[in-house]
mmCIF file of C-alpha atoms in Angstrom:
data_model
loop_
_atom_site.group_PDB
_atom_site.id
_atom_site.type_symbol
_atom_site.label_atom_id
_atom_site.label_comp_id
_atom_site.label_asym_id
_atom_site.label_seq_id
_atom_site.Cartn_x
_atom_site.Cartn_y
_atom_site.Cartn_z
ATOM 1 C CA ALA A 19 -18.815 13.034 -59.081
ATOM 2 C CA GLN A 20 -19.077 12.362 -62.795
ATOM 3 C CA THR A 21 -19.767 15.029 -65.307
ATOM 4 C CA VAL A 22 -20.817 14.661 -68.921
ATOM 5 C CA THR A 23 -20.288 17.582 -71.356
ATOM 6 C CA GLN A 24 -21.878 17.906 -74.804
ATOM 7 C CA SER A 25 -20.434 21.088 -76.276
ATOM 8 C CA GLN A 26 -22.735 21.293 -79.311
ATOM 9 C CA PRO A 27 -26.281 22.403 -78.292
ATOM 10 C CA GLU A 28 -27.499 22.121 -81.882
ATOM 11 C CA MET A 29 -26.351 20.601 -85.099
ATOM 12 C CA SER A 30 -27.759 20.051 -88.582
ATOM 13 C CA VAL A 31 -26.836 17.745 -91.412
ATOM 14 C CA GLN A 32 -28.166 17.060 -94.932
ATOM 15 C CA GLU A 33 -29.922 13.759 -95.551
ATOM 16 C CA ALA A 34 -27.470 10.982 -96.527
ATOM 17 C CA GLU A 35 -24.462 12.797 -95.106
ATOM 18 C CA THR A 36 -22.316 11.914 -92.055
ATOM 19 C CA VAL A 37 -22.393 13.847 -88.786
ATOM 20 C CA THR A 38 -20.385 13.466 -85.592
ATOM 21 C CA LEU A 39 -21.736 14.504 -82.166
ATOM 22 C CA SER A 40 -19.205 15.214 -79.413
ATOM 23 C CA CYS A 41 -19.182 14.122 -75.820
ATOM 24 C CA THR A 42 -16.546 14.391 -73.102
ATOM 25 C CA TYR A 43 -16.740 13.177 -69.518
ATOM 26 C CA ASP A 44 -14.903 13.539 -66.310
ATOM 27 C CA THR A 45 -14.469 10.648 -63.958
ATOM 28 C CA SER A 46 -11.836 9.067 -61.667
ATOM 29 C CA GLU A 47 -13.329 5.656 -62.239
ATOM 30 C CA ASN A 48 -11.638 2.988 -64.397
ATOM 31 C CA ASN A 49 -14.651 0.793 -64.973
ATOM 32 C CA TYR A 50 -17.752 2.311 -66.411
ATOM 33 C CA TYR A 51 -20.214 2.322 -69.305
ATOM 34 C CA LEU A 52 -20.956 4.979 -71.824
ATOM 35 C CA PHE A 53 -24.237 5.388 -73.772
ATOM 36 C CA TRP A 54 -25.860 7.462 -76.512
ATOM 37 C CA TYR A 55 -29.560 7.901 -76.179
ATOM 38 C CA LYS A 56 -31.903 9.487 -78.769
ATOM 39 C CA GLN A 57 -35.003 11.409 -77.796
ATOM 40 C CA PRO A 58 -37.351 12.303 -80.712
ATOM 41 C CA PRO A 59 -40.197 14.726 -80.386
ATOM 42 C CA SER A 60 -42.384 11.818 -79.126
ATOM 43 C CA ARG A 61 -40.319 12.056 -75.869
ATOM 44 C CA GLN A 62 -39.375 8.360 -75.830
ATOM 45 C CA MET A 63 -35.686 7.881 -74.895
ATOM 46 C CA ILE A 64 -34.253 5.232 -77.130
ATOM 47 C CA LEU A 65 -30.880 3.527 -76.582
ATOM 48 C CA VAL A 66 -28.680 4.001 -79.635
ATOM 49 C CA ILE A 67 -25.371 2.469 -78.575
ATOM 50 C CA ARG A 68 -23.523 1.269 -75.511
ATOM 51 C CA GLN A 69 -19.736 1.045 -74.866
ATOM 52 C CA GLU A 70 -17.923 -0.765 -72.082
ATOM 53 C CA ALA A 71 -14.882 1.134 -70.952
ATOM 54 C CA TYR A 72 -12.752 -1.972 -70.657
ATOM 55 C CA LYS A 73 -13.233 -2.692 -74.386
ATOM 56 C CA GLN A 74 -10.806 -1.012 -76.729
ATOM 57 C CA GLN A 75 -12.950 -1.762 -79.776
ATOM 58 C CA ASN A 76 -15.416 0.931 -80.698
ATOM 59 C CA ALA A 77 -19.075 -0.114 -80.615
ATOM 60 C CA THR A 78 -21.126 -0.046 -83.757
ATOM 61 C CA GLU A 79 -24.881 -0.465 -84.456
ATOM 62 C CA ASN A 80 -25.718 -0.266 -88.143
ATOM 63 C CA ARG A 81 -25.288 3.423 -89.163
ATOM 64 C CA PHE A 82 -24.202 4.441 -85.690
ATOM 65 C CA SER A 83 -20.651 4.089 -84.456
ATOM 66 C CA VAL A 84 -18.639 5.647 -81.673
ATOM 67 C CA ASN A 85 -15.097 6.899 -81.286
ATOM 68 C CA PHE A 86 -14.082 6.029 -77.748
ATOM 69 C CA GLN A 87 -10.885 7.612 -76.485
ATOM 70 C CA LYS A 88 -10.472 6.499 -72.886
ATOM 71 C CA ALA A 89 -7.370 8.501 -72.113
ATOM 72 C CA ALA A 90 -8.866 11.650 -73.455
ATOM 73 C CA LYS A 91 -12.272 10.842 -71.885
ATOM 74 C CA SER A 92 -14.006 11.386 -75.169
ATOM 75 C CA PHE A 93 -16.948 9.508 -76.628
ATOM 76 C CA SER A 94 -18.240 10.830 -79.902
ATOM 77 C CA LEU A 95 -21.143 9.452 -81.935
ATOM 78 C CA LYS A 96 -20.971 9.234 -85.738
ATOM 79 C CA ILE A 97 -24.123 8.837 -87.742
ATOM 80 C CA SER A 98 -23.574 7.717 -91.324
ATOM 81 C CA ASP A 99 -26.081 8.113 -94.155
ATOM 82 C CA SER A 100 -28.267 10.356 -92.035
ATOM 83 C CA GLN A 101 -32.028 9.926 -92.366
ATOM 84 C CA LEU A 102 -34.908 12.291 -91.663
ATOM 85 C CA GLY A 103 -35.869 9.944 -88.761
ATOM 86 C CA ASP A 104 -32.622 10.627 -87.049
ATOM 87 C CA THR A 105 -33.808 14.134 -86.137
ATOM 88 C CA ALA A 106 -33.895 14.119 -82.369
ATOM 89 C CA MET A 107 -32.179 15.190 -79.211
ATOM 90 C CA TYR A 108 -29.141 13.069 -78.520
ATOM 91 C CA PHE A 109 -27.879 12.537 -74.974
ATOM 92 C CA CYS A 110 -24.506 11.092 -73.929
ATOM 93 C CA ALA A 111 -24.627 9.277 -70.657
ATOM 94 C CA PHE A 112 -22.173 7.752 -68.134
ATOM 95 C CA MET A 113 -22.788 4.819 -65.743
ATOM 96 C CA LYS A 114 -20.358 3.798 -63.050
ATOM 97 C CA GLN A 115 -19.889 0.135 -62.414
ATOM 98 C CA ARG A 116 -20.692 -1.324 -59.005
ATOM 99 C CA SER A 117 -22.684 1.621 -57.805
ATOM 100 C CA ASN A 118 -26.372 2.422 -58.011
ATOM 101 C CA TYR A 119 -26.079 2.163 -61.770
ATOM 102 C CA LYS A 120 -27.693 5.495 -62.360
ATOM 103 C CA LEU A 121 -27.097 7.311 -65.639
ATOM 104 C CA THR A 122 -25.461 10.739 -65.617
ATOM 105 C CA PHE A 123 -26.529 12.597 -68.718
ATOM 106 C CA GLY A 124 -25.032 15.455 -70.711
ATOM 107 C CA LYS A 125 -27.280 18.430 -71.658
ATOM 108 C CA GLY A 126 -27.935 17.008 -75.080
ATOM 109 C CA THR A 127 -27.415 17.965 -78.742
ATOM 110 C CA LEU A 128 -30.363 18.689 -80.931
ATOM 111 C CA LEU A 129 -29.755 17.184 -84.301
ATOM 112 C CA THR A 130 -31.803 18.198 -87.304
ATOM 113 C CA VAL A 131 -31.525 16.241 -90.576
ATOM 114 C CA ASN A 132 -32.505 18.396 -93.531
ATOM 115 C CA PRO A 133 -33.993 16.914 -96.731
ATOM 116 C CA GLY B 11 -42.924 -7.504 -76.143
ATOM 117 C CA ALA B 12 -44.363 -4.550 -74.265
ATOM 118 C CA GLY B 13 -42.033 -1.765 -73.250
ATOM 119 C CA VAL B 14 -42.091 0.415 -70.214
ATOM 120 C CA SER B 15 -45.392 2.186 -69.754
ATOM 121 C CA GLN B 16 -46.172 5.268 -67.721
ATOM 122 C CA SER B 17 -49.393 6.953 -66.748
ATOM 123 C CA PRO B 18 -50.736 9.497 -66.989
ATOM 124 C CA SER B 19 -49.096 10.858 -70.040
ATOM 125 C CA ASN B 20 -49.754 14.381 -68.939
ATOM 126 C CA LYS B 21 -50.829 15.805 -65.613
ATOM 127 C CA VAL B 22 -51.802 19.338 -64.784
ATOM 128 C CA THR B 23 -52.221 20.110 -61.099
ATOM 129 C CA GLU B 24 -52.461 23.165 -58.800
ATOM 130 C CA LYS B 25 -49.759 24.147 -56.516
ATOM 131 C CA GLY B 26 -49.974 22.458 -53.171
ATOM 132 C CA LYS B 27 -51.801 19.302 -54.439
ATOM 133 C CA ASP B 28 -50.339 15.873 -54.212
ATOM 134 C CA VAL B 29 -49.690 13.810 -57.431
ATOM 135 C CA GLU B 30 -48.974 10.148 -58.230
ATOM 136 C CA LEU B 31 -47.171 9.022 -61.278
ATOM 137 C CA ARG B 32 -47.173 5.343 -62.296
ATOM 138 C CA CYS B 33 -44.581 3.195 -63.974
ATOM 139 C CA ASP B 34 -44.972 -0.327 -65.372
ATOM 140 C CA PRO B 35 -41.540 -1.798 -66.258
ATOM 141 C CA ILE B 36 -40.792 -4.413 -68.778
ATOM 142 C CA SER B 37 -41.804 -7.788 -67.434
ATOM 143 C CA GLY B 38 -38.989 -9.542 -65.603
ATOM 144 C CA HIS B 39 -36.844 -6.416 -65.294
ATOM 145 C CA THR B 40 -35.517 -6.309 -61.663
ATOM 146 C CA ALA B 41 -34.047 -2.798 -61.855
ATOM 147 C CA LEU B 42 -36.284 0.315 -62.043
ATOM 148 C CA TYR B 43 -35.215 3.978 -62.158
ATOM 149 C CA TRP B 44 -36.992 7.305 -62.034
ATOM 150 C CA TYR B 45 -35.451 10.411 -63.680
ATOM 151 C CA ARG B 46 -36.610 13.946 -63.999
ATOM 152 C CA GLN B 47 -36.154 16.024 -67.243
ATOM 153 C CA SER B 48 -36.494 19.783 -66.919
ATOM 154 C CA LEU B 49 -35.351 22.695 -69.020
ATOM 155 C CA GLY B 50 -33.119 24.144 -66.389
ATOM 156 C CA GLN B 51 -31.577 20.973 -64.872
ATOM 157 C CA GLY B 52 -31.587 18.562 -67.778
ATOM 158 C CA LEU B 53 -31.908 14.823 -66.933
ATOM 159 C CA GLU B 54 -31.516 14.067 -63.225
ATOM 160 C CA PHE B 55 -31.571 10.730 -61.394
ATOM 161 C CA LEU B 56 -34.222 10.448 -58.729
ATOM 162 C CA ILE B 57 -34.414 6.956 -57.242
ATOM 163 C CA TYR B 58 -33.368 3.349 -57.990
ATOM 164 C CA PHE B 59 -35.011 0.087 -57.049
ATOM 165 C CA GLN B 60 -33.233 -3.268 -57.418
ATOM 166 C CA GLY B 61 -35.258 -6.441 -56.721
ATOM 167 C CA ASN B 62 -36.197 -6.550 -53.018
ATOM 168 C CA SER B 63 -33.345 -4.370 -51.855
ATOM 169 C CA ALA B 64 -33.842 -1.023 -50.116
ATOM 170 C CA PRO B 65 -34.111 1.674 -52.766
ATOM 171 C CA ASP B 66 -31.394 4.214 -53.444
ATOM 172 C CA LYS B 67 -33.170 7.583 -52.838
ATOM 173 C CA SER B 68 -30.097 9.667 -53.136
ATOM 174 C CA GLY B 69 -31.451 11.688 -56.049
ATOM 175 C CA LEU B 70 -34.782 12.747 -54.505
ATOM 176 C CA PRO B 71 -34.699 16.606 -54.310
ATOM 177 C CA SER B 72 -36.779 16.971 -51.161
ATOM 178 C CA ASP B 73 -38.811 14.979 -48.654
ATOM 179 C CA ARG B 74 -41.907 15.839 -50.636
ATOM 180 C CA PHE B 75 -40.857 13.158 -53.119
ATOM 181 C CA SER B 76 -41.273 9.512 -52.353
ATOM 182 C CA ALA B 77 -41.507 6.284 -54.347
ATOM 183 C CA GLU B 78 -42.524 2.751 -53.879
ATOM 184 C CA ARG B 79 -42.368 -0.403 -55.837
ATOM 185 C CA THR B 80 -44.935 -3.085 -55.133
ATOM 186 C CA GLY B 81 -44.229 -6.766 -55.675
ATOM 187 C CA GLY B 82 -41.079 -5.941 -57.535
ATOM 188 C CA SER B 83 -42.975 -4.603 -60.514
ATOM 189 C CA VAL B 84 -45.120 -1.474 -60.678
ATOM 190 C CA SER B 85 -43.701 1.679 -59.181
ATOM 191 C CA THR B 86 -45.422 4.855 -58.031
ATOM 192 C CA LEU B 87 -43.705 8.182 -57.627
ATOM 193 C CA THR B 88 -45.568 10.528 -55.283
ATOM 194 C CA ILE B 89 -44.959 14.248 -55.032
ATOM 195 C CA GLN B 90 -46.683 15.974 -52.102
ATOM 196 C CA ARG B 91 -47.514 19.653 -51.892
ATOM 197 C CA THR B 92 -46.454 20.235 -55.473
ATOM 198 C CA GLN B 93 -44.514 23.398 -56.283
ATOM 199 C CA GLN B 94 -44.121 25.130 -59.599
ATOM 200 C CA GLU B 95 -40.470 23.985 -59.759
ATOM 201 C CA ASP B 96 -41.686 20.405 -59.838
ATOM 202 C CA SER B 97 -42.996 20.966 -63.373
ATOM 203 C CA ALA B 98 -40.948 18.603 -65.567
ATOM 204 C CA VAL B 99 -41.136 15.358 -67.498
ATOM 205 C CA TYR B 100 -40.781 12.361 -65.200
ATOM 206 C CA LEU B 101 -39.214 9.361 -66.934
ATOM 207 C CA CYS B 102 -39.142 5.784 -65.712
ATOM 208 C CA ALA B 103 -36.688 3.129 -66.969
ATOM 209 C CA SER B 104 -36.109 -0.511 -66.282
ATOM 210 C CA SER B 105 -33.296 -2.938 -66.831
ATOM 211 C CA SER B 106 -32.958 -6.672 -66.671
ATOM 212 C CA GLU B 107 -29.498 -6.464 -64.882
ATOM 213 C CA ARG B 108 -27.685 -3.989 -62.734
ATOM 214 C CA ASP B 109 -25.288 -2.720 -65.380
ATOM 215 C CA GLY B 110 -27.510 -3.474 -68.359
ATOM 216 C CA PRO B 111 -28.964 -0.920 -70.728
ATOM 217 C CA GLN B 112 -31.939 0.988 -69.397
ATOM 218 C CA PHE B 113 -35.118 1.084 -71.363
ATOM 219 C CA PHE B 114 -37.244 4.155 -70.909
ATOM 220 C CA GLY B 115 -40.937 4.825 -70.860
ATOM 221 C CA PRO B 116 -42.618 7.713 -72.664
ATOM 222 C CA GLY B 117 -42.671 9.851 -69.504
ATOM 223 C CA THR B 118 -45.294 11.858 -67.670
ATOM 224 C CA ARG B 119 -45.367 15.586 -68.245
ATOM 225 C CA LEU B 120 -46.223 17.288 -64.994
ATOM 226 C CA THR B 121 -47.353 20.886 -65.030
ATOM 227 C CA VAL B 122 -47.940 22.623 -61.757
ATOM 228 C CA LEU B 123 -49.956 25.837 -62.033
#
């Protein structure tokens, strides 16, 4: 079974600064996907970024980028130029290919962006 | 276009009652998932529907939980004889392809008194 670990329950950052959220995972699979989801107080889970394990290039989406280290089973999220609207719970998630495609989530990191 | 919708937004029920939670996926999405989010257990997979295939029920915690998907679109999650430990936010997600990104609804917060 896959496990996803987010070792930082809470983090805070000043507006306009950069913050990195950590995620490690454990799997014996070679083909899989990794995701970061954001859940603001509205409760809506929003996809932030997606990484295919077979791709060496790190995924980026505007101010969001990942550092994917497959050998180390690490998948951190970097948020640049943090904005107040980035305040949310962030979940790292794993999906095995050719299975039931369910997401296995970490426990989450609560990020607070301070003005 | 419209996203995933869920109803009701909040549901309060008494222990022992049955509840039905509804999910309308994004139009054209063939894959539909139910997850449960609780303080103690975090986010847990419950059930997966893909097209007309038999659902994957491997995440359902007990036989009090069931789900169906009619016409490959709307899904209903039913919890019979609710218990206090069923209190959680129930999230629905849909995807246009098996390994595609999942798009979530706003969830239903269930409170069992």
